[in-house]
Short mmCIF file of N, CA and C in Angstrom, two decimals:
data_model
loop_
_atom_site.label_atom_id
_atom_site.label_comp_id
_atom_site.label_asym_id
_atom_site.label_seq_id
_atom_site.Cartn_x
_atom_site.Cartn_y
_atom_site.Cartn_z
N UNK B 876 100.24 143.47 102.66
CA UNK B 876 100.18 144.76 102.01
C UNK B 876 100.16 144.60 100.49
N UNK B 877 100.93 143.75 99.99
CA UNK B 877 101.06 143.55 98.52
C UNK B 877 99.22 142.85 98.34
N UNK B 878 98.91 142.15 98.97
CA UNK B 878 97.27 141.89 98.24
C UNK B 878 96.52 142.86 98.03
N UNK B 879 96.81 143.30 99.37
CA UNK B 879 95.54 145.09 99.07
C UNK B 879 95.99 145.38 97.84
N UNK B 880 97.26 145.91 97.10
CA UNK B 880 97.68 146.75 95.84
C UNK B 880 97.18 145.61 94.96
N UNK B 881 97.45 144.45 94.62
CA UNK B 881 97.11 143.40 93.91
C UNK B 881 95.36 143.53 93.86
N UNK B 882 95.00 143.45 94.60
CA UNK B 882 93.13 144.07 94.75
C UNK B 882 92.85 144.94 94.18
N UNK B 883 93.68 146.46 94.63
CA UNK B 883 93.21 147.34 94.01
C UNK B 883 93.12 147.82 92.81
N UNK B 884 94.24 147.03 92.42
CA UNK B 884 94.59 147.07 91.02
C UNK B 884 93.57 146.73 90.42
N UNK B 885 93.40 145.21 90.61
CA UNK B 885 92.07 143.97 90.17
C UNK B 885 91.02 145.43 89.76
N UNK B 886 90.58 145.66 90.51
CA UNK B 886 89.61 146.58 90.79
C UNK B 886 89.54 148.05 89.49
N UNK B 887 90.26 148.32 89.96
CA UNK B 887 90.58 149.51 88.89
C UNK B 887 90.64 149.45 87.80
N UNK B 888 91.26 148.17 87.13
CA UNK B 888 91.00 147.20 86.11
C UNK B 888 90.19 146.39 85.55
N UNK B 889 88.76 146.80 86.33
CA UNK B 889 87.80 145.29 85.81
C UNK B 889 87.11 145.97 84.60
N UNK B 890 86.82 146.75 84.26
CA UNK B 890 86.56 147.04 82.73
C UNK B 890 87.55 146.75 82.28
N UNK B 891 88.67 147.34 81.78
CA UNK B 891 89.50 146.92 80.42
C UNK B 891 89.50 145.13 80.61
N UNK B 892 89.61 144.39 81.54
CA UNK B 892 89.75 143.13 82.09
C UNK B 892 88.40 142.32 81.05
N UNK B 893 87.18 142.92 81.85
CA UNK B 893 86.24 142.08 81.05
C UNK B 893 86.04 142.33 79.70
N UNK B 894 86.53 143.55 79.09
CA UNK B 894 86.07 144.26 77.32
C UNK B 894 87.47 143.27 77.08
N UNK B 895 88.71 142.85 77.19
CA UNK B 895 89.96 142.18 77.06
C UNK B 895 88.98 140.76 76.65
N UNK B 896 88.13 140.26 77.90
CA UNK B 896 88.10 138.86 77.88
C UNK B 896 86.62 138.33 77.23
N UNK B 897 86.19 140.05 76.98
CA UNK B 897 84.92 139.65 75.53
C UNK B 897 85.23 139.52 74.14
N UNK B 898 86.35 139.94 74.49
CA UNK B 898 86.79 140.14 72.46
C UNK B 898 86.81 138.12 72.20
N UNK B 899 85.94 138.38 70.51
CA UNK B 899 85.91 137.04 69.91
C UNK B 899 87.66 136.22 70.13
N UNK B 900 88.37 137.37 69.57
CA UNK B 900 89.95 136.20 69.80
C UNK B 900 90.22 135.68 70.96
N UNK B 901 89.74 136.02 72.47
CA UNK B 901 89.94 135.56 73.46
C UNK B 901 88.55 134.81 74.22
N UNK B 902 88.68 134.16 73.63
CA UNK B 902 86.96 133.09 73.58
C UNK B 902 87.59 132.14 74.48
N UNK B 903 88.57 131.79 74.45
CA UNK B 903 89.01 130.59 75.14
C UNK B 903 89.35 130.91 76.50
N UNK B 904 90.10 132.12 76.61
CA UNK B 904 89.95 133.00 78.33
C UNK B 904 88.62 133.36 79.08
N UNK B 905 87.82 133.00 77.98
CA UNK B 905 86.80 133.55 78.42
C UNK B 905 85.79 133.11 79.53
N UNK B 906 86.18 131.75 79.91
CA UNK B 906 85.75 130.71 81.44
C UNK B 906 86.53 131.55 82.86
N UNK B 907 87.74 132.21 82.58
CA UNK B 907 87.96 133.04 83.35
C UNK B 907 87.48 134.71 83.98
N UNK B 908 86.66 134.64 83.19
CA UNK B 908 86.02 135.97 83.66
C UNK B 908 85.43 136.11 85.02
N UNK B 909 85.73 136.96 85.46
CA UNK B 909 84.71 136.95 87.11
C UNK B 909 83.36 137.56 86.84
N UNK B 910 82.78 137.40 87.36
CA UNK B 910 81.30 137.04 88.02
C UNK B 910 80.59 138.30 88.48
N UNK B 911 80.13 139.00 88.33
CA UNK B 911 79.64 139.76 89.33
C UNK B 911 79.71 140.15 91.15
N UNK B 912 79.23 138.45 91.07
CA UNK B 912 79.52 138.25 92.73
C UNK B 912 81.11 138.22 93.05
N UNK B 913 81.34 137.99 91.85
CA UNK B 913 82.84 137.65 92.32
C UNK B 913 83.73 138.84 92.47
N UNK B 914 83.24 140.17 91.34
CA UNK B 914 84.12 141.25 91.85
C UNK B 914 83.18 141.83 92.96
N UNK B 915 81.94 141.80 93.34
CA UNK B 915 81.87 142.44 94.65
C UNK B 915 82.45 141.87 95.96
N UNK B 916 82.94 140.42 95.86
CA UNK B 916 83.58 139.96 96.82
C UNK B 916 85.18 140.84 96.99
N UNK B 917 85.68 140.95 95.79
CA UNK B 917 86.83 141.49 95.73
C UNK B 917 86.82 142.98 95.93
N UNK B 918 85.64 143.76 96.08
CA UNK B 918 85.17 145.11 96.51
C UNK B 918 85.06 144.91 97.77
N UNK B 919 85.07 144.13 98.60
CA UNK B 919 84.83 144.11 100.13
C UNK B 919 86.11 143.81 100.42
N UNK B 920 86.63 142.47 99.61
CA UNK B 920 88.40 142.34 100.47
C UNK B 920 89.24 143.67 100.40
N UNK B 921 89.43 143.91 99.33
CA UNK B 921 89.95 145.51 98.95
C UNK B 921 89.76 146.69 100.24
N UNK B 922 88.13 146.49 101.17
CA UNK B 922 87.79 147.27 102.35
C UNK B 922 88.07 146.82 103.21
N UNK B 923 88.29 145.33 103.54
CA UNK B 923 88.93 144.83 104.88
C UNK B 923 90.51 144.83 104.63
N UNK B 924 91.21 144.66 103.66
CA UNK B 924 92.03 144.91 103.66
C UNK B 924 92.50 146.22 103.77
N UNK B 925 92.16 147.06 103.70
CA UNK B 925 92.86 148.78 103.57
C UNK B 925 93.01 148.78 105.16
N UNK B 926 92.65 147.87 106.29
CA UNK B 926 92.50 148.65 107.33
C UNK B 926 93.88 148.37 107.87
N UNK B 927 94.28 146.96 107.55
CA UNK B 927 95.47 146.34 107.95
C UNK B 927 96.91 146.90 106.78
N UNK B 928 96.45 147.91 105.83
CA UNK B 928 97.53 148.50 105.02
C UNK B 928 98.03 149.83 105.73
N UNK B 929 96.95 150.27 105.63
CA UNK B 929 96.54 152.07 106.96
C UNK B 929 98.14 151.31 107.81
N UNK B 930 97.83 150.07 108.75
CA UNK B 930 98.63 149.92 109.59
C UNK B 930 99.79 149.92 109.96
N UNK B 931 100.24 148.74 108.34
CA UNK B 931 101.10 149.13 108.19
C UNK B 931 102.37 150.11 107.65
N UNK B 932 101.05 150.85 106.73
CA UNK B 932 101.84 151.70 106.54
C UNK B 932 102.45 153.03 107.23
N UNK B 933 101.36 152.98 108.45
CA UNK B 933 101.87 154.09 109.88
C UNK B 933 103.31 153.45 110.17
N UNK B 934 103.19 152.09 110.88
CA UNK B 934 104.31 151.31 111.12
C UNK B 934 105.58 151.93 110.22
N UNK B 935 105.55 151.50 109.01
CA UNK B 935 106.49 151.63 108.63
C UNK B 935 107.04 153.25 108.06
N UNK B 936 106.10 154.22 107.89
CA UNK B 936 106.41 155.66 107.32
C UNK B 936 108.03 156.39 108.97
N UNK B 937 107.59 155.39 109.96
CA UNK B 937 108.72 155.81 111.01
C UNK B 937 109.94 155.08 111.00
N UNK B 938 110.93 155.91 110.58
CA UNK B 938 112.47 155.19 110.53
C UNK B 938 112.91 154.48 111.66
N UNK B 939 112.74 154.81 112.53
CA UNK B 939 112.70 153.77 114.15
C UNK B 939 111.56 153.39 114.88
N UNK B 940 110.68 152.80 114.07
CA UNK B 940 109.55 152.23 115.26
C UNK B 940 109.96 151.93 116.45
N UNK B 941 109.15 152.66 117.41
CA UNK B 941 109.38 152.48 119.40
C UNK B 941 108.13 151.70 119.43
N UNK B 942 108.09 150.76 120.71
CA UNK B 942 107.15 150.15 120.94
C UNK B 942 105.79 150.73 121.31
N UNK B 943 106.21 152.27 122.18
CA UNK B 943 104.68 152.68 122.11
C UNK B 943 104.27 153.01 121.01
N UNK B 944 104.52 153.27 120.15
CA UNK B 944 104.25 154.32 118.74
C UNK B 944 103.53 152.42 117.94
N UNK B 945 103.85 151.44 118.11
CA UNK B 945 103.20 150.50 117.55
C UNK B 945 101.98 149.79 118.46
N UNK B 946 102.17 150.45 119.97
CA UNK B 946 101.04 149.80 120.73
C UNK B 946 99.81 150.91 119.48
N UNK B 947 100.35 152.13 120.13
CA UNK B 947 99.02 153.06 119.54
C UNK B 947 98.52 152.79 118.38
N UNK B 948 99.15 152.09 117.51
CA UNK B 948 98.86 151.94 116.02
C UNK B 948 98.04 150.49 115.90
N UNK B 949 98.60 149.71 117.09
CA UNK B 949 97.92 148.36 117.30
C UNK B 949 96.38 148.92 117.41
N UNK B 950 96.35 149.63 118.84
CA UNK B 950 94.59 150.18 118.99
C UNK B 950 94.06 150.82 118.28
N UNK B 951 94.92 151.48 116.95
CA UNK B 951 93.82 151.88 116.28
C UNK B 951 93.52 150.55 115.56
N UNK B 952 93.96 150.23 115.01
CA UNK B 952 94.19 149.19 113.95
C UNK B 952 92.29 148.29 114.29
N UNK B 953 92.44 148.16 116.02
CA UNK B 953 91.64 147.30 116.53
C UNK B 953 90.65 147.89 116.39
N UNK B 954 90.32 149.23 116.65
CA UNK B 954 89.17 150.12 116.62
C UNK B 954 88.67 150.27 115.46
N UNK B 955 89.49 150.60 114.05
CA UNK B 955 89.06 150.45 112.95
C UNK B 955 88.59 149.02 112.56
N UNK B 956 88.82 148.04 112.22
CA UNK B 956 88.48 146.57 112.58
C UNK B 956 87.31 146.38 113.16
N UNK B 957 87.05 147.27 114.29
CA UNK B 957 85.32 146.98 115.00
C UNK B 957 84.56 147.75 114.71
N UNK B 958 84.72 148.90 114.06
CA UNK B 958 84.01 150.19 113.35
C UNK B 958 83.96 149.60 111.76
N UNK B 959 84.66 149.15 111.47
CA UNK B 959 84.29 148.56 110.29
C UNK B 959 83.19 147.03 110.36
N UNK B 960 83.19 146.21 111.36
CA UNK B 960 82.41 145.57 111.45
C UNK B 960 81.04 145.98 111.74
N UNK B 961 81.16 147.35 112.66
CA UNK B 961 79.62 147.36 112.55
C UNK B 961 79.03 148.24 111.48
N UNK B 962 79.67 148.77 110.78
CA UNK B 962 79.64 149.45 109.76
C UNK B 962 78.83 148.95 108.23
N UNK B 963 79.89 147.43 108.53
CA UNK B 963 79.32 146.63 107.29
C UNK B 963 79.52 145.38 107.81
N UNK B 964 78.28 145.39 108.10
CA UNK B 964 78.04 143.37 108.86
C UNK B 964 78.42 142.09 107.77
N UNK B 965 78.05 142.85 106.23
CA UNK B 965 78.28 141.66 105.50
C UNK B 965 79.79 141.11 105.43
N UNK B 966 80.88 142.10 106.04
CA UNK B 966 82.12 141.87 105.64
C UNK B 966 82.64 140.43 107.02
#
C-alpha cells in the first residue's frame, strides 16, 4: 500500500521534479532524471497497483474483518486483476 502512495506521489510530482532537476545548479542530479519511458512505466505501476490498494483498503476500513467479508473482497480483488488485464494488455 505504501508504494502505490510513494507512486502516486512520484507522479503528481513529475513536473516540479524535472523543472527541480533542469535548473543549471543541479547539473550534477541531473543523470537522475527519468525518462519518458520511465515515467510511463511508473503510470502503469501506479494502475496495477491501485487494484491491490482498493483491497486493501476495503479490508481494512472494517474494525473486525470476518472471513467472508475478506473471501468477497478476495473475488473482487481477482475480477478487477482480470478486467484490468484485458483492459490493458500492455500492463
Amino acid at each position: 500500500d505504501s508504494i502505490y502512495f510513494m507512486v502516486r506521489r512520484l507522479r503528481y510530482l513529475q513536473q516540479p521534479i524535472d523543472y527541480f532537476l533542469e535548473h543549471p545548479n543541479n547539473k550534477e542530479l541531473r543523470r537522475h532524471k527519468l525518462s519518458t519511458t520511465e515515467w510511463l512505466v511508473l503510470r502503469d505501476c501506479k494502475v496495477m497497483l491501485m487494484v491491490p490498494h482498493i483491497a486493501l483498503q476495503s479490508m481494512s476500513s472494517e474494525r473486525l474483518p470476518v472471513l467472508c467479508g475478506t473471501i468477497i473482497i478476495f473475488k473482487q480483488f481477482i475480477a478487477k486483476w482480470k478486467s484490468l488485464q484485458n483492459s490493458q494488455p500492455r500492463l
